Tab-separated table of C-alpha atoms and ligand atoms in Angstrom:
chain	number	residue	atom	x	y	z
A	10	UNK	CA	-22.491	1.524	-13.080
A	11	UNK	CA	-22.140	4.708	-15.540
A	12	UNK	CA	-19.485	4.668	-18.139
A	13	UNK	CA	-17.520	7.456	-16.473
A	14	UNK	CA	-14.548	6.137	-14.489
A	15	UNK	CA	-14.021	8.045	-11.369
A	16	UNK	CA	-11.292	7.941	-8.419
A	17	UNK	CA	-12.840	7.079	-5.061
A	18	UNK	CA	-13.446	10.211	-2.963
A	19	UNK	CA	-10.459	11.236	-0.652
A	20	UNK	CA	-7.980	9.405	-2.992
A	21	UNK	CA	-5.615	10.485	-5.382
A	22	UNK	CA	-3.471	9.289	-7.939
A	23	UNK	CA	0.360	10.088	-7.657
A	24	UNK	CA	1.557	10.739	-11.379
A	25	UNK	CA	4.365	12.170	-13.045
A	26	UNK	CA	5.904	14.735	-12.057
A	27	UNK	CA	4.868	14.679	-8.756
A	28	UNK	CA	5.849	11.189	-8.127
A	29	UNK	CA	9.437	12.295	-8.328
A	30	UNK	CA	8.666	14.299	-5.155
A	31	UNK	CA	7.512	11.295	-3.247
A	32	UNK	CA	10.377	9.239	-4.558
A	33	UNK	CA	12.879	12.154	-3.497
A	34	UNK	CA	11.092	12.574	0.181
A	35	UNK	CA	10.954	8.900	0.702
A	36	UNK	CA	14.654	8.138	-0.277
A	37	UNK	CA	15.629	11.167	2.132
A	38	UNK	CA	13.572	9.824	5.105
A	39	UNK	CA	14.798	6.214	4.218
A	40	UNK	CA	18.583	7.720	4.387
A	41	UNK	CA	17.877	9.602	7.848
A	42	UNK	CA	15.849	6.563	9.276
A	43	UNK	CA	19.266	4.611	8.715
A	44	UNK	CA	21.224	6.894	10.247
A	45	UNK	CA	18.970	6.331	13.462
A	46	UNK	CA	19.334	2.701	12.636
A	47	UNK	CA	15.617	1.916	11.986
A	48	UNK	CA	14.974	-1.049	10.186
A	49	UNK	CA	11.694	-1.378	7.634
A	50	UNK	CA	9.029	-3.436	8.139
A	51	UNK	CA	6.101	-3.900	5.917
A	52	UNK	CA	2.784	-5.144	7.477
A	53	UNK	CA	-0.580	-5.881	5.189
A	54	UNK	CA	-2.912	-3.123	4.600
A	55	UNK	CA	-5.825	-4.962	6.270
A	56	UNK	CA	-5.976	-6.449	9.518
A	57	UNK	CA	-8.779	-7.828	11.832
A	58	UNK	CA	-11.254	-5.153	12.917
A	59	UNK	CA	-10.616	-6.416	16.186
A	60	UNK	CA	-6.604	-5.266	16.800
A	61	UNK	CA	-7.825	-1.941	15.580
A	62	UNK	CA	-10.419	-1.691	18.622
A	63	UNK	CA	-8.472	-3.441	21.007
A	64	UNK	CA	-5.424	-1.139	20.616
A	65	UNK	CA	-6.777	2.426	19.583
A	66	UNK	CA	-10.013	1.907	21.703
A	67	UNK	CA	-13.641	0.642	20.861
A	68	UNK	CA	-14.657	4.123	21.677
A	69	UNK	CA	-11.777	6.409	19.666
A	70	UNK	CA	-13.336	8.323	16.937
A	71	UNK	CA	-11.058	6.417	14.375
A	72	UNK	CA	-12.442	3.189	15.597
A	73	UNK	CA	-16.000	4.320	15.731
A	74	UNK	CA	-16.220	6.676	13.015
A	75	UNK	CA	-13.626	6.334	10.302
A	76	UNK	CA	-12.761	2.468	9.979
A	77	UNK	CA	-12.953	1.604	6.368
A	78	UNK	CA	-14.496	-2.158	6.782
A	79	UNK	CA	-13.919	-4.923	3.946
A	80	UNK	CA	-17.475	-5.860	3.054
A	81	UNK	CA	-18.510	-9.689	3.626
A	82	UNK	CA	-18.839	-11.707	0.552
A	83	UNK	CA	-21.974	-14.113	0.173
A	84	UNK	CA	-20.989	-17.310	1.376
A	85	UNK	CA	-21.895	-19.252	-1.639
A	86	UNK	CA	-19.758	-17.232	-3.921
A	87	UNK	CA	-16.665	-18.332	-2.128
A	88	UNK	CA	-16.519	-19.803	1.043
A	89	UNK	CA	-13.055	-19.080	1.914
A	90	UNK	CA	-13.121	-15.473	1.010
A	91	UNK	CA	-14.407	-14.177	4.647
A	92	UNK	CA	-13.758	-10.355	4.381
A	93	UNK	CA	-16.092	-9.391	7.224
A	94	UNK	CA	-14.321	-8.781	10.279
A	95	UNK	CA	-11.415	-7.169	8.311
A	96	UNK	CA	-10.648	-3.456	8.389
A	97	UNK	CA	-7.922	-1.226	6.076
A	98	UNK	CA	-5.545	0.148	8.575
A	99	UNK	CA	-6.107	3.383	9.589
A	100	UNK	CA	-2.721	3.805	11.542
A	101	UNK	CA	0.177	1.128	11.538
A	102	UNK	CA	0.988	1.076	15.191
A	103	UNK	CA	-1.207	-1.840	16.205
A	104	UNK	CA	0.225	-3.855	12.826
A	105	UNK	CA	3.492	-3.256	13.778
A	106	UNK	CA	2.844	-4.648	17.447
A	107	UNK	CA	0.929	-7.307	16.206
A	108	UNK	CA	4.044	-8.424	14.041
A	109	UNK	CA	6.218	-7.465	17.083
A	110	UNK	CA	4.429	-10.349	18.981
A	111	UNK	CA	3.737	-12.953	16.154
A	112	UNK	CA	7.019	-12.893	14.842
A	113	UNK	CA	8.939	-13.119	18.252
A	114	UNK	CA	10.751	-9.946	17.521
A	115	UNK	CA	11.064	-9.926	21.582
A	116	UNK	CA	13.472	-13.251	21.066
A	117	UNK	CA	15.876	-11.248	19.509
A	118	UNK	CA	18.475	-9.428	21.714
A	119	UNK	CA	17.891	-5.813	22.601
A	120	UNK	CA	15.339	-3.282	20.948
A	121	UNK	CA	13.280	-3.704	17.738
A	122	UNK	CA	13.637	0.070	16.047
A	123	UNK	CA	11.329	-0.309	13.203
A	124	UNK	CA	10.022	1.911	10.520
A	125	UNK	CA	7.415	2.139	7.862
A	126	UNK	CA	6.068	4.174	4.730
A	127	UNK	CA	2.769	3.402	3.317
A	128	UNK	CA	-0.574	3.877	2.846
A	129	UNK	CA	-3.230	4.475	5.570
A	130	UNK	CA	-7.169	4.728	5.349
A	131	UNK	CA	-9.499	6.636	6.972
A	132	UNK	CA	-13.252	7.207	6.390
A	133	UNK	CA	-13.190	11.030	6.524
A	134	UNK	CA	-14.981	13.907	5.013
A	135	UNK	CA	-12.180	14.693	2.513
A	136	UNK	CA	-10.865	18.405	2.557
A	137	UNK	CA	-7.579	19.711	1.702
A	138	UNK	CA	-4.753	17.564	3.967
A	139	UNK	CA	-7.553	15.334	4.636
A	140	UNK	CA	-8.122	12.221	2.781
A	141	UNK	CA	-9.404	8.855	2.769
A	142	UNK	CA	-5.987	7.100	1.428
A	143	UNK	CA	-3.162	9.174	2.877
A	144	UNK	CA	0.356	7.922	3.509
A	145	UNK	CA	2.391	7.989	6.864
A	146	UNK	CA	6.281	7.630	7.699
A	147	UNK	CA	6.378	6.168	11.008
A	148	UNK	CA	8.489	4.547	13.607
A	149	UNK	CA	8.139	2.232	16.718
A	150	UNK	CA	10.881	1.286	18.973
A	151	UNK	CA	9.783	-1.292	20.866
A	152	UNK	CA	11.462	-4.165	23.665
A	153	UNK	CA	13.372	-4.517	26.354
A	154	UNK	CA	15.272	-1.527	26.934
A	155	UNK	CA	12.441	0.863	25.421
A	156	UNK	CA	12.031	2.405	28.611
A	157	UNK	CA	14.638	4.977	28.071
A	158	UNK	CA	13.540	8.823	28.499
A	159	UNK	CA	16.387	9.033	25.837
A	160	UNK	CA	14.228	6.986	23.468
A	161	UNK	CA	11.667	9.180	23.616
A	162	UNK	CA	13.550	11.996	22.762
A	163	UNK	CA	15.292	9.965	20.011
A	164	UNK	CA	12.039	9.432	18.125
A	165	UNK	CA	11.447	13.266	18.502
A	166	UNK	CA	14.450	14.212	17.265
A	167	UNK	CA	13.929	11.662	14.398
A	168	UNK	CA	11.035	13.268	13.403
A	169	UNK	CA	12.520	16.578	13.365
A	170	UNK	CA	15.551	15.770	11.392
A	171	UNK	CA	13.307	14.422	8.977
A	172	UNK	CA	11.101	17.487	8.737
A	173	UNK	CA	14.348	19.879	8.503
A	174	UNK	CA	16.182	17.843	5.953
A	175	UNK	CA	13.095	17.825	3.821
A	176	UNK	CA	13.087	21.573	3.782
A	177	UNK	CA	10.202	22.331	6.301
A	178	UNK	CA	10.847	25.651	8.572
A	179	UNK	CA	7.773	26.671	10.196
A	180	UNK	CA	6.606	23.504	12.542
A	181	UNK	CA	5.933	23.460	16.428
A	182	UNK	CA	6.758	20.842	18.743
A	183	UNK	CA	3.944	20.081	21.593
A	184	UNK	CA	4.989	17.808	24.474
A	185	UNK	CA	3.230	16.407	27.245
A	186	UNK	CA	2.978	13.671	29.478
A	187	UNK	CA	0.106	11.525	30.454
A	188	UNK	CA	2.295	9.386	33.047
A	189	UNK	CA	1.535	6.128	34.104
A	190	UNK	CA	-1.628	4.241	33.716
A	191	UNK	CA	-2.342	5.076	37.163
A	192	UNK	CA	-1.550	8.910	36.861
A	193	UNK	CA	-3.876	8.735	33.948
A	194	UNK	CA	-6.946	7.292	35.903
A	195	UNK	CA	-5.990	10.041	38.438
A	196	UNK	CA	-5.999	12.476	35.686
A	197	UNK	CA	-9.478	11.274	33.926
A	198	UNK	CA	-11.086	11.219	37.647
A	199	UNK	CA	-10.043	14.505	38.039
A	200	UNK	CA	-11.090	15.918	34.735
A	201	UNK	CA	-14.561	14.000	35.220
A	202	UNK	CA	-14.891	15.814	38.744
A	203	UNK	CA	-14.123	19.271	36.757
A	204	UNK	CA	-16.363	18.714	33.815
A	205	UNK	CA	-19.356	17.234	35.477
A	206	UNK	CA	-21.184	20.291	36.243
A	207	UNK	CA	-20.191	22.314	33.236
A	208	UNK	CA	-21.220	19.278	30.834
A	209	UNK	CA	-24.062	21.085	29.036
A	210	UNK	CA	-21.677	23.884	28.177
A	211	UNK	CA	-19.835	21.120	26.138
A	212	UNK	CA	-20.630	20.462	22.262
A	213	UNK	CA	-23.128	17.837	22.265
A	214	UNK	CA	-20.432	14.991	20.855
A	215	UNK	CA	-18.459	16.101	23.317
A	216	UNK	CA	-20.939	15.127	25.928
A	217	UNK	CA	-20.541	11.943	24.644
A	218	UNK	CA	-17.347	11.767	24.558
A	219	UNK	CA	-17.379	12.666	28.317
A	220	UNK	CA	-19.199	9.500	28.710
A	221	UNK	CA	-16.803	7.481	26.384
A	222	UNK	CA	-13.201	8.548	27.164
A	223	UNK	CA	-13.022	11.761	29.289
A	224	UNK	CA	-9.404	12.629	27.528
A	225	UNK	CA	-11.271	12.463	24.078
A	226	UNK	CA	-12.924	16.409	25.341
A	227	UNK	CA	-9.616	17.257	25.320
A	228	UNK	CA	-9.042	16.717	21.724
A	229	UNK	CA	-11.923	18.469	20.442
A	230	UNK	CA	-11.993	21.324	18.177
A	231	UNK	CA	-15.217	22.696	18.702
A	232	UNK	CA	-15.574	26.254	20.038
A	233	UNK	CA	-17.916	25.735	22.682
A	234	UNK	CA	-15.935	22.834	24.153
A	235	UNK	CA	-12.584	24.603	23.679
A	236	UNK	CA	-13.841	27.374	25.888
A	237	UNK	CA	-14.479	25.198	28.792
A	238	UNK	CA	-11.295	23.268	28.178
A	239	UNK	CA	-9.218	26.679	28.408
A	240	UNK	CA	-10.962	27.458	31.585
A	241	UNK	CA	-9.736	24.327	33.012
A	242	UNK	CA	-6.440	24.868	35.479
A	243	UNK	CA	-4.836	21.705	34.095
A	244	UNK	CA	-1.195	22.769	34.316
A	245	UNK	CA	0.419	20.281	36.722
A	246	UNK	CA	-2.477	17.467	35.871
A	247	UNK	CA	-1.609	14.429	37.928
A	248	UNK	CA	1.815	13.074	37.288
A	249	UNK	CA	3.119	11.091	40.095
A	250	UNK	CA	6.698	11.720	41.129
A	251	UNK	CA	8.311	8.822	39.028
A	252	UNK	CA	6.531	10.064	35.913
A	253	UNK	CA	7.525	13.680	36.461
A	254	UNK	CA	11.144	12.871	36.718
A	255	UNK	CA	10.828	10.386	33.519
A	256	UNK	CA	9.320	13.858	31.645
A	257	UNK	CA	12.224	15.946	32.903
A	258	UNK	CA	14.662	13.587	31.606
A	259	UNK	CA	12.933	13.752	28.220
A	260	UNK	CA	12.957	17.594	28.254
A	261	UNK	CA	16.525	17.691	29.342
A	262	UNK	CA	17.524	15.082	26.588
A	263	UNK	CA	15.847	17.175	23.882
A	264	UNK	CA	17.452	20.523	25.341
A	265	UNK	CA	20.649	18.622	24.718
A	266	UNK	CA	19.903	18.554	21.512
A	267	UNK	CA	18.656	21.878	20.920
A	268	UNK	CA	15.515	20.943	20.230
A	269	UNK	CA	12.871	23.486	20.841
A	270	UNK	CA	9.430	22.312	21.938
A	271	UNK	CA	6.389	23.902	23.733
A	272	UNK	CA	4.925	22.199	26.763
A	273	UNK	CA	1.063	21.781	26.353
A	274	UNK	CA	-0.843	20.245	29.419
A	275	UNK	CA	-3.879	20.226	27.223
A	276	UNK	CA	-2.087	17.401	24.639
A	277	UNK	CA	-3.867	14.041	25.291
A	278	UNK	CA	-3.794	12.301	21.734
A	279	UNK	CA	-7.067	10.565	21.008
A	280	UNK	CA	-5.996	7.043	21.549
A	281	UNK	CA	-6.070	4.855	24.442
A	282	UNK	CA	-2.751	3.376	24.406
A	283	UNK	CA	-0.782	6.500	25.100
A	284	UNK	CA	1.253	6.608	28.254
A	285	UNK	CA	3.971	9.102	29.631
A	286	UNK	CA	5.266	10.966	26.562
A	287	UNK	CA	2.869	12.384	24.025
A	288	UNK	CA	3.813	15.036	21.447
A	289	UNK	CA	2.336	16.629	18.185
A	290	UNK	CA	4.308	18.437	15.591
A	291	UNK	CA	2.081	21.266	13.886
A	292	UNK	CA	2.711	23.723	11.015
A	293	UNK	CA	1.884	27.074	10.381
A	294	UNK	CA	2.064	26.509	6.569
A	295	UNK	CA	-0.962	24.270	6.792
A	296	UNK	CA	-4.513	25.433	6.874
A	297	UNK	CA	-7.157	23.877	9.380
A	298	UNK	CA	-5.558	20.148	9.182
A	299	UNK	CA	-2.052	21.599	10.584
A	300	UNK	CA	-0.741	18.408	12.235
A	301	UNK	CA	2.203	17.288	10.458
A	302	UNK	CA	2.505	14.253	12.771
A	303	UNK	CA	2.258	13.059	16.061
A	304	UNK	CA	3.496	10.145	18.713
A	305	UNK	CA	4.250	9.086	22.012
A	306	UNK	CA	5.015	6.274	24.053
A	307	UNK	CA	2.590	3.341	24.774
A	308	UNK	CA	4.182	1.080	27.532
A	309	UNK	CA	1.324	-1.107	28.035
A	310	UNK	CA	-0.284	-2.057	24.425
A	311	UNK	CA	2.496	-4.941	23.684
A	312	UNK	CA	1.346	-6.780	26.871
A	313	UNK	CA	-2.322	-6.009	26.208
A	314	UNK	CA	-2.309	-7.247	23.023
A	315	UNK	CA	-0.741	-10.693	24.534
A	316	UNK	CA	2.927	-9.921	24.035
A	317	UNK	CA	5.539	-9.789	26.733
A	318	UNK	CA	5.872	-6.795	29.025
A	319	UNK	CA	7.872	-4.392	27.064
A	320	UNK	CA	7.850	-0.683	26.725
A	321	UNK	CA	7.514	1.099	23.064
A	322	UNK	CA	7.375	4.670	21.606
A	323	UNK	CA	7.035	5.882	18.292
A	324	UNK	CA	5.515	8.472	15.967
A	325	UNK	CA	3.848	8.881	12.589
A	326	UNK	CA	4.043	11.910	9.819
A	327	UNK	CA	1.521	12.629	7.338
A	328	UNK	CA	3.430	12.440	4.254
A	329	UNK	CA	0.637	14.451	2.116
A	330	UNK	CA	0.823	17.286	4.891
A	331	UNK	CA	4.957	17.297	4.529
A	332	UNK	CA	4.272	17.769	0.813
A	333	UNK	CA	1.777	20.631	1.283
A	334	UNK	CA	3.867	22.277	3.987
A	335	UNK	CA	7.038	22.480	2.042
A	336	UNK	CA	8.034	25.846	0.388
A	337	UNK	CA	6.413	25.904	-2.853
A	338	UNK	CA	9.686	27.151	-4.618
A	339	UNK	CA	11.779	24.160	-4.096
A	340	UNK	CA	13.393	22.353	-6.669
A	341	UNK	CA	11.489	19.065	-7.749
A	342	UNK	CA	13.819	16.377	-9.107
A	343	UNK	CA	12.686	15.005	-12.517
A	344	UNK	CA	14.037	11.746	-14.172
A	345	UNK	CA	14.545	11.734	-17.711
A	346	UNK	CA	16.780	9.240	-20.201
A	347	UNK	CA	20.197	10.072	-20.999
A	348	UNK	CA	19.518	9.237	-24.640
A	349	UNK	CA	16.798	9.572	-26.958
A	350	UNK	CA	16.919	7.624	-30.189
A	351	UNK	CA	15.059	8.561	-33.352
A	352	UNK	CA	14.690	6.635	-36.691
A	353	UNK	CA	13.980	8.416	-39.751
A	354	UNK	CA	12.551	5.545	-41.715
A	355	UNK	CA	11.479	2.067	-41.530
A	356	UNK	CA	14.619	0.364	-42.287
A	357	UNK	CA	16.926	2.616	-39.678
A	358	UNK	CA	14.388	1.704	-37.191
A	359	UNK	CA	15.660	-1.711	-36.660
A	360	UNK	CA	19.201	-0.419	-36.535
A	361	UNK	CA	18.084	2.078	-33.805
A	362	UNK	CA	16.240	-0.784	-32.157
A	363	UNK	CA	19.277	-2.615	-31.871
A	364	UNK	CA	21.610	0.477	-30.674
A	365	UNK	CA	18.662	1.196	-28.048
A	366	UNK	CA	19.097	-2.306	-26.491
A	367	UNK	CA	22.967	-1.986	-26.588
A	368	UNK	CA	22.782	1.321	-24.609
A	369	UNK	CA	20.373	-0.529	-22.038
A	370	UNK	CA	22.344	-3.454	-21.621
A	371	UNK	CA	25.434	-1.018	-20.681
A	372	UNK	CA	23.044	0.892	-17.877
A	373	UNK	CA	22.394	3.941	-19.853
A	374	UNK	CA	19.314	5.247	-19.504
A	375	UNK	CA	17.558	5.649	-23.227
A	376	UNK	CA	14.467	5.713	-24.926
A	377	UNK	CA	13.310	5.303	-28.536
A	378	UNK	CA	10.651	7.076	-30.479
A	379	UNK	CA	8.322	4.441	-31.845
A	380	UNK	CA	6.947	6.426	-34.675
A	381	UNK	CA	8.618	7.180	-37.948
A	382	UNK	CA	8.076	11.043	-38.989
A	383	UNK	CA	9.843	14.055	-40.242
A	384	UNK	CA	13.082	14.882	-38.755
A	385	UNK	CA	11.361	18.282	-37.232
A	386	UNK	CA	8.396	16.736	-35.664
A	387	UNK	CA	10.908	13.800	-34.354
A	388	UNK	CA	13.651	16.133	-32.605
A	389	UNK	CA	10.326	17.787	-31.441
A	390	UNK	CA	9.752	14.712	-29.336
A	391	UNK	CA	13.411	14.141	-28.396
A	392	UNK	CA	13.234	17.643	-26.910
A	393	UNK	CA	10.218	17.207	-25.077
A	394	UNK	CA	11.906	13.667	-23.723
A	395	UNK	CA	14.472	15.685	-21.961
A	396	UNK	CA	17.319	13.605	-22.771
A	397	UNK	CA	20.600	15.132	-22.886
A	398	UNK	CA	21.583	13.641	-26.345
A	399	UNK	CA	19.579	12.288	-29.113
A	400	UNK	CA	20.940	9.634	-31.477
A	401	UNK	CA	20.096	10.275	-35.307
A	402	UNK	CA	19.818	7.432	-37.857
A	403	UNK	CA	18.358	7.607	-41.469
A	404	UNK	CA	19.113	6.002	-44.758
A	405	UNK	CA	21.977	8.446	-45.174
A	406	UNK	CA	23.656	7.352	-41.855
A	407	UNK	CA	22.941	3.298	-42.614
A	408	UNK	CA	24.756	3.438	-45.887
A	409	UNK	CA	27.827	5.039	-44.321
A	410	UNK	CA	27.721	2.870	-41.272
A	411	UNK	CA	27.404	5.803	-38.655
A	412	UNK	CA	25.089	7.660	-36.570
A	413	UNK	CA	24.660	11.457	-35.432
A	414	UNK	CA	24.801	12.002	-31.929
A	415	UNK	CA	23.519	15.441	-30.868
A	416	UNK	CA	24.167	17.127	-27.570
A	417	UNK	CA	21.674	19.295	-26.340
A	418	UNK	CA	23.001	21.289	-23.942
A	419	UNK	CA	25.641	22.904	-26.269
A	420	UNK	CA	23.953	22.040	-29.480
A	421	UNK	CA	27.368	20.362	-31.151
A	422	UNK	CA	26.896	17.292	-33.255
A	423	UNK	CA	29.171	14.642	-34.546
A	424	UNK	CA	28.895	11.483	-36.297
A	425	UNK	CA	30.582	8.218	-34.696
A	426	UNK	CA	31.062	4.992	-36.863
A	427	UNK	CA	29.225	1.897	-35.933
A	428	UNK	CA	30.813	-0.258	-38.764
A	429	UNK	CA	31.026	-3.991	-38.421
A	430	UNK	CA	28.651	-3.589	-35.389
A	431	UNK	CA	31.661	-2.203	-33.531
A	432	UNK	CA	29.883	0.120	-30.593
A	433	UNK	CA	33.007	1.029	-28.530
A	434	UNK	CA	33.080	4.485	-29.785
A	435	UNK	CA	29.376	4.893	-29.033
A	436	UNK	CA	29.749	3.310	-25.650
A	437	UNK	CA	32.591	5.534	-24.816
A	438	UNK	CA	30.816	8.836	-25.669
A	439	UNK	CA	27.838	7.610	-23.965
A	440	UNK	CA	29.274	6.621	-20.824
A	441	UNK	CA	31.133	9.872	-20.121
A	442	UNK	CA	28.755	12.247	-18.313
A	443	UNK	CA	27.811	15.583	-19.444
B	5	LIG	P1	-3.054	10.805	13.482
B	5	LIG	O1	-2.564	9.164	13.710
B	5	LIG	O2	-4.407	10.951	13.261
B	5	LIG	O3	-2.261	11.395	14.827
B	5	LIG	O4	-2.089	10.938	12.266
B	5	LIG	C1	-0.703	10.830	12.300
B	5	LIG	C2	-0.582	12.367	10.934
B	5	LIG	O5	-0.880	11.170	10.259
B	5	LIG	C3	-1.536	13.554	11.208
B	5	LIG	O6	-0.607	14.251	11.706
B	5	LIG	C4	-1.336	14.117	9.433
B	5	LIG	O7	-0.254	14.496	9.420
B	5	LIG	C5	-1.732	12.624	8.871
B	5	LIG	N1	-2.986	12.315	8.796
B	5	LIG	C6	-3.907	11.736	9.436
B	5	LIG	N2	-5.202	11.587	8.886
B	5	LIG	C7	-4.966	12.073	7.712
B	5	LIG	C8	-6.092	12.043	6.591
B	5	LIG	N3	-7.026	11.659	6.669
B	5	LIG	N4	-5.400	13.008	5.498
B	5	LIG	C9	-4.158	12.981	5.334
B	5	LIG	N5	-3.234	12.878	6.285
B	5	LIG	C10	-3.743	12.553	7.579
């Protein structure tokens, strides 16, 4: 290993001042999720690889190409530490469903409406908007009564609400229905028949997708493949009567909330578990990686992973993509101390230290300058801290039992008494909002 430090490719540090934008965004998201009555769930960031293969589909691109697997440790080093067979989570639906089953959440009355905010990991070729560690906010509504078209509409409305509240404007919702498992099977057979004689017109990778799971051909971004797909008359796919009624209800519920969407019969989503409603949200403010998020219904997954026969619907939005798509002129909140304390000499520092501690004990945000320097230099540091007020203590103040407090906003300055360790006046003044 060279001495030069580096950050793993496709990862980023989120530091000041950007972190405040993240915190603001996350707080707003939590507020909206609370309005819709979703509860937070936190699952491990790694799971058994098998879980992802079983849920997302062994032949999905994510499982085949993008899983970041933990390396096996030589047994003699630590026999207990069996890391092989574990993968960093590429998404969170599988983990939430695993948790729903293991925590017996189905024994609770009614629906489990769960949300998460956290990092996901995919071994991608990094580019703008495509990282190896990225963050998602997502929801999963699972359980008895989850089979309602209104719930499909609710999760779509919730994702729209989140994006709008954060200040996003240019986004589009694409909507489709894959129907029941049986409808999916019919549609897949129809697609196979349509594409069978044109297989050589597809891009090479899509030819193998045709073999593995024909739906994934529809997800292709390759130009040659897209030309073939565009020529297919998919319009009414193969929805059965019941699925058609269900999908009509989802659309009606969305219209009742004035949510605009575009029907896209070629939208299938690349994972095996989707049934019925699927949707994707794209933004024109993003480049080639234009998907802000996606979701849909997965009625068979809980049962397929060994849980009860209950329906489920959810979505995941990419937080980095949301931040990229936000208008750049948005004000970024930043946090700074209310008070900055400076001591002009060693002797005054211990008094300044006591005062800082007293203010903190009274929940007043403050910081102290740890070096002793010229007044000019200290005031420069106080200014840089963006505090609203600065407390100045020097020998002169110490001798007279006072401190100087300067208000940066209006430039006013006053002396207040701290004689006999009586800090009443100081606390009165500093708790008063500017
Ligand atoms: P997906 O599960 O692939 O549909 O991802 C849902 C959302 O997560 C996408 O629409 C993106 O906003 C975001 N996302 C997925 N993969 C990445 C990635 N590699 N880097 C950044 N964001 C991503």
